[in-house]
Short mmCIF file of C-alpha atoms and ligand atoms in Angstrom, two decimals:
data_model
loop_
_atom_site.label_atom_id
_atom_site.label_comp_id
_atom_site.label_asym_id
_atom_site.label_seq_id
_atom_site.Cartn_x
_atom_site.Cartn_y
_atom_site.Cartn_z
CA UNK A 1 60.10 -31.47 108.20
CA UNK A 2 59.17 -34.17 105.86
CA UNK A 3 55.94 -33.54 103.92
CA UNK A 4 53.09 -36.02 104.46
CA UNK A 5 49.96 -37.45 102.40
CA UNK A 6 47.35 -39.79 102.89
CA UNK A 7 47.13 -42.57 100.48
CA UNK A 8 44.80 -45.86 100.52
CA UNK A 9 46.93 -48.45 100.52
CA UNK A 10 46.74 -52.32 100.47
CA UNK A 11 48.56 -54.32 103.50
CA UNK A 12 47.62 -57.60 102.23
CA UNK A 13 45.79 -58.88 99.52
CA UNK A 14 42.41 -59.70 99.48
CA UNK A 15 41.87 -57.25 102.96
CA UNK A 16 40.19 -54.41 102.72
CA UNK A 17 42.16 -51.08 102.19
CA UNK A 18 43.55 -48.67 105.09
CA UNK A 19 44.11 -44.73 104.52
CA UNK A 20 47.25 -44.41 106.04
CA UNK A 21 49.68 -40.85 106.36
CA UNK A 22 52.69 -41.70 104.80
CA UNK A 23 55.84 -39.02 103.29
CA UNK A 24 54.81 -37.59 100.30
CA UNK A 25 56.89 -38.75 97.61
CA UNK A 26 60.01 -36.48 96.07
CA UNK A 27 60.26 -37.10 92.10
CA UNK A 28 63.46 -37.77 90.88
CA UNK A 29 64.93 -35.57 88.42
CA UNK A 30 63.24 -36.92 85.53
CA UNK A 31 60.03 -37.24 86.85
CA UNK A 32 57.02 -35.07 87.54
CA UNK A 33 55.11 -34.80 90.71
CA UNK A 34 51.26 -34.87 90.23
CA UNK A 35 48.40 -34.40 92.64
CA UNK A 36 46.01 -36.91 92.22
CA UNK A 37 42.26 -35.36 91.51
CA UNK A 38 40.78 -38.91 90.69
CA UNK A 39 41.38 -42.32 90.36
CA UNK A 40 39.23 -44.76 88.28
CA UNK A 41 37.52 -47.82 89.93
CA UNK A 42 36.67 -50.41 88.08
CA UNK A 43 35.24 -54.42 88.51
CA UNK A 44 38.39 -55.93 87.94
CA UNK A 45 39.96 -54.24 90.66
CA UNK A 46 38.13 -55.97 93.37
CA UNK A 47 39.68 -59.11 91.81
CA UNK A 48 43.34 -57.86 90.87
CA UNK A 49 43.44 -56.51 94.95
CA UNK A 50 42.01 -60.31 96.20
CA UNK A 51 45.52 -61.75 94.54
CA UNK A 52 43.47 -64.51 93.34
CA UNK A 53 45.10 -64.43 89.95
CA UNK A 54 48.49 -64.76 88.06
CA UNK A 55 49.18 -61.15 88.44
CA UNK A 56 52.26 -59.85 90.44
CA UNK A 57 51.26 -57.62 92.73
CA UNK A 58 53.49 -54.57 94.01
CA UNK A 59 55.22 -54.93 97.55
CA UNK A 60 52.81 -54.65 100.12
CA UNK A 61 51.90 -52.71 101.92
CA UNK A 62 50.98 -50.89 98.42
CA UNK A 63 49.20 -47.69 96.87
CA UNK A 64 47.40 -49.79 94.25
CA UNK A 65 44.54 -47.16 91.74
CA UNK A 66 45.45 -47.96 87.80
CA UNK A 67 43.72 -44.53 86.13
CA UNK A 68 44.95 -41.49 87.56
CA UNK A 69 43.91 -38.14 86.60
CA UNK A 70 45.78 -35.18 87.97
CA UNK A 71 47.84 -31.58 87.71
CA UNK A 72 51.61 -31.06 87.91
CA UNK A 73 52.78 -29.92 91.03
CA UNK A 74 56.32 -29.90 89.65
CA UNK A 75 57.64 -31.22 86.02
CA UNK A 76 60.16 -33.12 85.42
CA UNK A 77 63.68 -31.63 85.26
CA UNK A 78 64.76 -30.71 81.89
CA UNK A 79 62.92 -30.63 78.60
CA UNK A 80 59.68 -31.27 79.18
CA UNK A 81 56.47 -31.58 77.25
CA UNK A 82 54.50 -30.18 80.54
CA UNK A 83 54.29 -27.23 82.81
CA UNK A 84 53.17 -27.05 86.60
CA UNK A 85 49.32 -26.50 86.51
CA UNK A 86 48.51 -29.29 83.48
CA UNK A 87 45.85 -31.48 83.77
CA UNK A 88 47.25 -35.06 83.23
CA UNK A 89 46.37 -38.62 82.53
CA UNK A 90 49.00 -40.54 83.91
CA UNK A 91 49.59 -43.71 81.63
CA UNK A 92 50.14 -46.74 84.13
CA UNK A 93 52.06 -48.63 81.21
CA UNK A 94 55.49 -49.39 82.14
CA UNK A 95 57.65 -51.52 79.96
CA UNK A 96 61.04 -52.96 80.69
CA UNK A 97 63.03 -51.04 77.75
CA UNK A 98 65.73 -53.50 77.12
CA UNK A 99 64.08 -56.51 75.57
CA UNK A 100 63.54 -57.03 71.77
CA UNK A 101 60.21 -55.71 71.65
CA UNK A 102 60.75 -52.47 73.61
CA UNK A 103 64.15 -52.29 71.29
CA UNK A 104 62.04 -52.45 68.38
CA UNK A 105 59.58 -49.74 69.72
CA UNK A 106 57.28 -51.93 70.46
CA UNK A 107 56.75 -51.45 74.13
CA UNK A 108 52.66 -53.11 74.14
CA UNK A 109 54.67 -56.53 73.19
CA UNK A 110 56.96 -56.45 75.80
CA UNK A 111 56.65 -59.36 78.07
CA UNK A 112 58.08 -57.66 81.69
CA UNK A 113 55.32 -54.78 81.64
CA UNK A 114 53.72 -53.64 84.47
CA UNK A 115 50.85 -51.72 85.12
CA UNK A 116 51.64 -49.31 87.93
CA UNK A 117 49.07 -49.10 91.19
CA UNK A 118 47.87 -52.78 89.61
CA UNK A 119 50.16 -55.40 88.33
CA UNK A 120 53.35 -56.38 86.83
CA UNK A 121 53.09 -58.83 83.97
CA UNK A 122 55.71 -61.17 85.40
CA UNK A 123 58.25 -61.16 88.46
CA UNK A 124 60.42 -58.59 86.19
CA UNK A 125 57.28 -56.38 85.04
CA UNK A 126 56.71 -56.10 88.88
CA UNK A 127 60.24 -55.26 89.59
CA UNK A 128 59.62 -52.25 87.31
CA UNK A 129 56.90 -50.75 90.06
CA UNK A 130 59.71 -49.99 92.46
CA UNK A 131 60.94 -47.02 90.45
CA UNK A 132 57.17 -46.07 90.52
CA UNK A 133 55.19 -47.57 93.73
CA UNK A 134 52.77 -44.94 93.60
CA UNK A 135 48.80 -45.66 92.47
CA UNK A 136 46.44 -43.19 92.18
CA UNK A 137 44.78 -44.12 95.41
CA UNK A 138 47.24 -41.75 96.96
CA UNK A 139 46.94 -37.53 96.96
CA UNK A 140 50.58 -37.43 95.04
CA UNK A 141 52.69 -39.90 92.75
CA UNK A 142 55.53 -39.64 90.86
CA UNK A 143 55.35 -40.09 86.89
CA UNK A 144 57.92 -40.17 84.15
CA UNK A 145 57.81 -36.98 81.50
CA UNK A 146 56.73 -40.55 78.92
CA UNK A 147 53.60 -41.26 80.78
CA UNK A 148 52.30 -38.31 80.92
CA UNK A 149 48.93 -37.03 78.62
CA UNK A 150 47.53 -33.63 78.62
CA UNK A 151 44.43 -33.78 79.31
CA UNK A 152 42.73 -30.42 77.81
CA UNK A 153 39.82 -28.65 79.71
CA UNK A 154 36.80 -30.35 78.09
CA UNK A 155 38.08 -33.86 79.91
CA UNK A 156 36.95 -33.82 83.95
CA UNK A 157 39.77 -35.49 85.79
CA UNK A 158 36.54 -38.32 87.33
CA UNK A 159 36.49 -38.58 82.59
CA UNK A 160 40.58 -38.78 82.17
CA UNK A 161 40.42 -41.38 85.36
CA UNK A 162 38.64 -43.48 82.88
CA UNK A 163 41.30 -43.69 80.00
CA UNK A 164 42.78 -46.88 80.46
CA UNK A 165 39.77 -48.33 79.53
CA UNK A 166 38.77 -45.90 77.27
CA UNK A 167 41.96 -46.28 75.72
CA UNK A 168 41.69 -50.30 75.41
CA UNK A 169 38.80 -50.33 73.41
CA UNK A 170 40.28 -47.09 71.15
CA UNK A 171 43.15 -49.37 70.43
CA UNK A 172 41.30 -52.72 69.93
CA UNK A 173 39.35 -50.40 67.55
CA UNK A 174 42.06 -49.33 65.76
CA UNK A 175 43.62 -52.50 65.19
CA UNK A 176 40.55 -54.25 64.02
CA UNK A 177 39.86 -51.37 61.26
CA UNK A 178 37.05 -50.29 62.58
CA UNK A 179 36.01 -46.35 60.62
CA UNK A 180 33.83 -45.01 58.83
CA UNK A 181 31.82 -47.19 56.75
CA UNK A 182 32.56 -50.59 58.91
CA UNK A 183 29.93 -52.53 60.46
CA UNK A 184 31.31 -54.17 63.80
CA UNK A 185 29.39 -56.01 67.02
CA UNK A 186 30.65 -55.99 70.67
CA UNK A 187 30.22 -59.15 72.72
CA UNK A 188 30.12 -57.97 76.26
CA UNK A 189 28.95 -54.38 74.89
CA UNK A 190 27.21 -53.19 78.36
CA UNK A 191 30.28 -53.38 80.67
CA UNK A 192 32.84 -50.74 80.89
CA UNK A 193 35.20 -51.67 77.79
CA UNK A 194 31.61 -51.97 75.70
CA UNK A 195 30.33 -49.05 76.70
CA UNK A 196 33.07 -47.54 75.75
CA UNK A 197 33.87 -49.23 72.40
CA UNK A 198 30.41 -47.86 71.96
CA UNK A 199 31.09 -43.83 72.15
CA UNK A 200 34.53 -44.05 69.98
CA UNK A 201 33.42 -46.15 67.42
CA UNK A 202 30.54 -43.68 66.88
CA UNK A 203 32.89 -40.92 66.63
CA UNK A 204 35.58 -42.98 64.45
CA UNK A 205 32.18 -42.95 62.18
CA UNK A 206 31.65 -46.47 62.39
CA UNK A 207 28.60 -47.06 60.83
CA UNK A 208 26.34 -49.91 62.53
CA UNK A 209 27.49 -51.05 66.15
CA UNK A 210 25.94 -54.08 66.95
CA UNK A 211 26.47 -55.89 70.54
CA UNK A 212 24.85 -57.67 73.33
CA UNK A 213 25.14 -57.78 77.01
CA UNK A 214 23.23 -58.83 79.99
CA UNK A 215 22.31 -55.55 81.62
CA UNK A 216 19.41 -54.55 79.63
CA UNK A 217 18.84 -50.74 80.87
CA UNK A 218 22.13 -50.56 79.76
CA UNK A 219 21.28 -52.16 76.45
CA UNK A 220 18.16 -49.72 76.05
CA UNK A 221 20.67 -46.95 76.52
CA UNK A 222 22.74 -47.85 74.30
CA UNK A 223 20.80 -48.20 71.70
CA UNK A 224 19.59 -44.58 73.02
CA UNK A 225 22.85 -43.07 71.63
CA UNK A 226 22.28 -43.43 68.17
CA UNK A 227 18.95 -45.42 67.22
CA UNK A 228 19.96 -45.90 64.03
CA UNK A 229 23.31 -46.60 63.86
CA UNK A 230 23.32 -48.83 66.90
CA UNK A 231 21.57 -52.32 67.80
CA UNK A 232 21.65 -54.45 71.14
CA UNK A 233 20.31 -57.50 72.00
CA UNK A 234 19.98 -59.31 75.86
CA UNK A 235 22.43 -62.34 75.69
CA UNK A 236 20.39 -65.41 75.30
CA UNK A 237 16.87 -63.42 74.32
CA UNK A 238 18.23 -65.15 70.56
CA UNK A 239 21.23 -66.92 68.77
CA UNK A 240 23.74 -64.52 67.82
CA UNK A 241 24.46 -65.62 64.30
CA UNK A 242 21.12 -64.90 62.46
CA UNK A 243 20.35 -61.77 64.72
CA UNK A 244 24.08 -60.23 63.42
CA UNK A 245 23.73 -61.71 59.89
CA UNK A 246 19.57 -59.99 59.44
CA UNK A 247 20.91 -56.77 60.38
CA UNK A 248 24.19 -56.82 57.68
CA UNK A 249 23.41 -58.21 54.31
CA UNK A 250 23.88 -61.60 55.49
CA UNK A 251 27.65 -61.15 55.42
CA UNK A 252 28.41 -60.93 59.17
CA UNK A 253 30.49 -58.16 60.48
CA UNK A 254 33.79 -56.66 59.59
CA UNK A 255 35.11 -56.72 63.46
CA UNK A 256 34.22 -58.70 66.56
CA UNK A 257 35.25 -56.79 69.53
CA UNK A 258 35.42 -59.06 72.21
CA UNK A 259 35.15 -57.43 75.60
CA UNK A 260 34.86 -61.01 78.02
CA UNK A 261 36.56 -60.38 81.16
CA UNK A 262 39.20 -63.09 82.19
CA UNK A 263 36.06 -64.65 84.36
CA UNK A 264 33.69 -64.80 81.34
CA UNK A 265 32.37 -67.18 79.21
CA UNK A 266 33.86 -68.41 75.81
CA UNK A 267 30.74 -69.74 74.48
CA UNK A 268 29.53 -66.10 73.03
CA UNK A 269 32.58 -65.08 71.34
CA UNK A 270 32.89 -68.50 70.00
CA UNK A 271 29.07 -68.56 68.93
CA UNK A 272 29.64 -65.53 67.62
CA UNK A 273 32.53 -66.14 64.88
CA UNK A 274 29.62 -67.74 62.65
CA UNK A 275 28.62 -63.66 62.58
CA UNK A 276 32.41 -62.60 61.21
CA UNK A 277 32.49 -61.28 57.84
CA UNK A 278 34.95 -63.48 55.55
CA UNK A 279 38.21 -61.34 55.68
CA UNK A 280 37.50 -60.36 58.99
CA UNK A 281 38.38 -60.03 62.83
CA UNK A 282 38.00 -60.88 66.00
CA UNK A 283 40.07 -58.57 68.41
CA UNK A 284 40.16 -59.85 72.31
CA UNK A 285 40.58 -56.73 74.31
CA UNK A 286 39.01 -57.98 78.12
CA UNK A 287 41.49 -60.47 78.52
CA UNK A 288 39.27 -63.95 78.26
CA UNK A 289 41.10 -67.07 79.49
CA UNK A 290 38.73 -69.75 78.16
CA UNK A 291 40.36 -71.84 75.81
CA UNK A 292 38.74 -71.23 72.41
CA UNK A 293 37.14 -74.09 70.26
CA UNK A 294 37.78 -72.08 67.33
CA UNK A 295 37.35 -73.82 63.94
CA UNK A 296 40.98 -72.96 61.60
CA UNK A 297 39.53 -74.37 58.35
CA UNK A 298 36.88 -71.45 58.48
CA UNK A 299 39.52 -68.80 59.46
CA UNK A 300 41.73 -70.10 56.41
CA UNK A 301 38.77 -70.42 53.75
CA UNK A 302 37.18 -66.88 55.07
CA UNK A 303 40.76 -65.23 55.36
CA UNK A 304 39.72 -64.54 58.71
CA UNK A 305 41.65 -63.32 61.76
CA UNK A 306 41.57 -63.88 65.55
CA UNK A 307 44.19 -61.47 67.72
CA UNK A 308 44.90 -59.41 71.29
CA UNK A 309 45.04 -56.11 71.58
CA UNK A 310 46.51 -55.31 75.39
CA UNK A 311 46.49 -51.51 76.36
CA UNK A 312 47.26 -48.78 74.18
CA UNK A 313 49.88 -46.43 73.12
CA UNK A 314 50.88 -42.87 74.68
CA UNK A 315 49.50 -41.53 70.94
CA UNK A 316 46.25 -43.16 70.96
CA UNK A 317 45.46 -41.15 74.59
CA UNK A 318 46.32 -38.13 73.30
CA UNK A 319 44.23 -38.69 70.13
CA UNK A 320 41.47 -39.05 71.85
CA UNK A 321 42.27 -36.44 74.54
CA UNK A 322 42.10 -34.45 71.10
CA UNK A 323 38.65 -35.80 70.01
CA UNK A 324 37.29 -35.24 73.16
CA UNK A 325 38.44 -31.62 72.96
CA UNK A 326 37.15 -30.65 69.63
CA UNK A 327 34.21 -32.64 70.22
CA UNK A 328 33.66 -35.39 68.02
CA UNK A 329 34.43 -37.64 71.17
CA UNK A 330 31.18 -37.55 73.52
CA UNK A 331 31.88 -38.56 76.64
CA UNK A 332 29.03 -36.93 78.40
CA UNK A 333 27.18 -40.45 78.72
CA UNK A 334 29.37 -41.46 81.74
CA UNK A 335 27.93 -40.87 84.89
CA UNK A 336 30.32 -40.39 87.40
CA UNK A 337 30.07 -41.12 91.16
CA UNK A 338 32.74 -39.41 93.53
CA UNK A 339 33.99 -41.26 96.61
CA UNK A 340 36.18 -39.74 99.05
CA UNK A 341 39.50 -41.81 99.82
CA UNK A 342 38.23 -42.79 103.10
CA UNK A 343 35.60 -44.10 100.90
CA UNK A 344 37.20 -46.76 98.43
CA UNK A 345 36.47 -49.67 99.73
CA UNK A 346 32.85 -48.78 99.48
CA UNK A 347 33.38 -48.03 95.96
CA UNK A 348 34.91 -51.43 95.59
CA UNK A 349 32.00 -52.84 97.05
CA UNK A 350 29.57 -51.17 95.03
CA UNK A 351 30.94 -52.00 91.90
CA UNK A 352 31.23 -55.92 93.17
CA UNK A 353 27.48 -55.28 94.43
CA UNK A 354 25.60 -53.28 92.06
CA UNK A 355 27.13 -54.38 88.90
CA UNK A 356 25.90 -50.77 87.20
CA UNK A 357 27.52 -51.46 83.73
CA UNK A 358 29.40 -49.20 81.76
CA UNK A 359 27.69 -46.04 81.92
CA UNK A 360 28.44 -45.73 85.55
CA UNK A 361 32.01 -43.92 86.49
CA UNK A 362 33.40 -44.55 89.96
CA UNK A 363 36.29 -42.99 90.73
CA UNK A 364 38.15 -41.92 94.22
CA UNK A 365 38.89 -38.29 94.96
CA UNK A 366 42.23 -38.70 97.14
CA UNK A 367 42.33 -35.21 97.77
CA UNK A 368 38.52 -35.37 99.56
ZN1 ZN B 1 60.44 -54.88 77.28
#
């Protein structure tokens, strides 16, 4: 008799999702089978699932769910780095393996990546979600030994179901320098990148965190988490240039984290270069597709820099599954708000609705 699940799956794009009983998926050799405790959903999904954009989405009818948290039914075949019984974030990164950047072992560059449950990158990167057409809006997927991260006890799975983004702004972090004694501001600091950016750059010591935002309970706190060390401001209440500059020497900051979704505005971020530091960055980690008006003789006199930072890598999740563990990573500030997988598409909803900023974490429960 063929084992079954329920899974919450997407029959067309921009309709709403249908639980549907399906066979439960058999790993191949090399891969793990997990049971999915939760599944992270956030804003972007509601626009990813409408198929409004560039993305490639998986064949329909699809289990889409990006951030899946979970324990090993059975591991992969083989030497493996996990047992049954480990809690696990399952990384949705795939990468194609055989172009120039994933020879190089640089797998973040490589232009045929996919996100699985989501989105490949192009036609090829969506190709790639056939070997794993399970998202974690399902009870049980499939995951290669690679993708998987121990999560250790002091991480809830509704916590781990939040790494992807977590792990964006850790990465964006790390590439812009940011540590202890660096003064960086977040533009878009109250959504769920932000607020985010917000708890690991106070554990990576960073010393002032500026940002501002539109949501301003969120803003309040915020500011709430460390009143010293960090300073928010409502977009618009004044220009961003002399409210950075007042609060760093004059000098600006040495990082500009750049949270915009692909909807957003360009006008901040661009306002916002005038409150750069000479020598430093701007990293774009929430995907804006404004065109930027940006200003090259001031990025060649100042020595400054403008780049992307897309996802994260395998190391950077478990670094700060090990933060979180010994406890210099806080990540008690989430709140988190359980659905049942009958209940996603009022969790999509909500999120489209309520717009409750960064601090709120909705995930899915498949197995409830
Ligand atoms: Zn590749």
């Amino acid at each position: 008799m063929v084992e079954t699940m329920r899974a919450a799956r997407l029959h067309a794009a921009g309709e709403p999702f249908r639980v549907d009983v399906i066979p439960r998926p058999e790993p191949r050799p090399q891969d793990a089978l997990i049971a999915v405790k939760a599944c992270g959903i956030i804003p972007n999904m509601n626009t990813i699932v409408g198929g409004k954009l560039w993305h490639h989405l998986p064949k329909m009818p699809a289990i889409i769910g990006l951030d899946a948290a979970g324990v090993v039914v059975k591991p992969p075949e083989g030497r493996a780095a996990v047992k049954a019984g480990d809690r696990v974030y399952i990384n949705p990164f795939l990468s194609c393996g055989i172009c120039i950047h994933c020879r190089a072992g640089r797998p973040l560059y490589c232009a045929d990546a996919a996100l699985r449950g989501y989105f490949g990158f192009s036609p090829k990167g969506a190709a790639l979600l056939d070997d794993y057409p399970y998202g974690g809006l399902g009870e049980y997927l499939t995951a290669s030994a690679q993708s998987l991260v121990k999560l250790p006890e002091e991480v809830t799975f509704e916590q781990g179901a939040r790494w992807g983004y977590l792990g964006t702004s850790f990465s964006g972090l790390r590439r812009g320098g940011a540590g202890a004694g660096s003064w960086i501001a977040i533009n878009g600091i109250t959504g769920t990148l932000g607020v985010g950016a917000v708890m690991l750059a106070l554990a990576m010591g960073v010393t002032r965190i500026l940002g501002w935002g539109r949501n301003r309970a969120v803003l309040a706190r915020l500011k709430q988490l460390s009143p010293k060390r960090v300073d928010t401001m409502a977009l618009g209440d004044q220009p961003i240039v002399p409210w950075v500059l007042e609060r760093t020497e004059g000098a600006g900051v040495d990082l500009l984290l750049d949270c915009t979704g692909r909807g957003g505005p360009a006008a901040p971020v661009l306002e916002a270069q005038g409150a750069v530091k000479r020598g430093g960055m701007t990293v774009n980690i929430g995907a804006l597709a404004e065109p930027l008006a940006l200003n090259p003789t001031q990025f060649m006199t100042g020595g400054k820099q403008y780049r992307g930072s897309n996802w994260f890598s395998n190391e950077e999740a478990a670094l700060m599954a090990e933060m979180a563990r010994v406890g210099a990573l806080d990540l008690s500030p989430w709140e988190p708000r359980v659905y049942p997988l009958a209940g996603v598409n009022d969790a999509l909803r909500d999120i489209r609705e309520e717009r409750p900023g960064g601090f709120a974490n909705l995930v899915v429960a498949p197995d409830k």
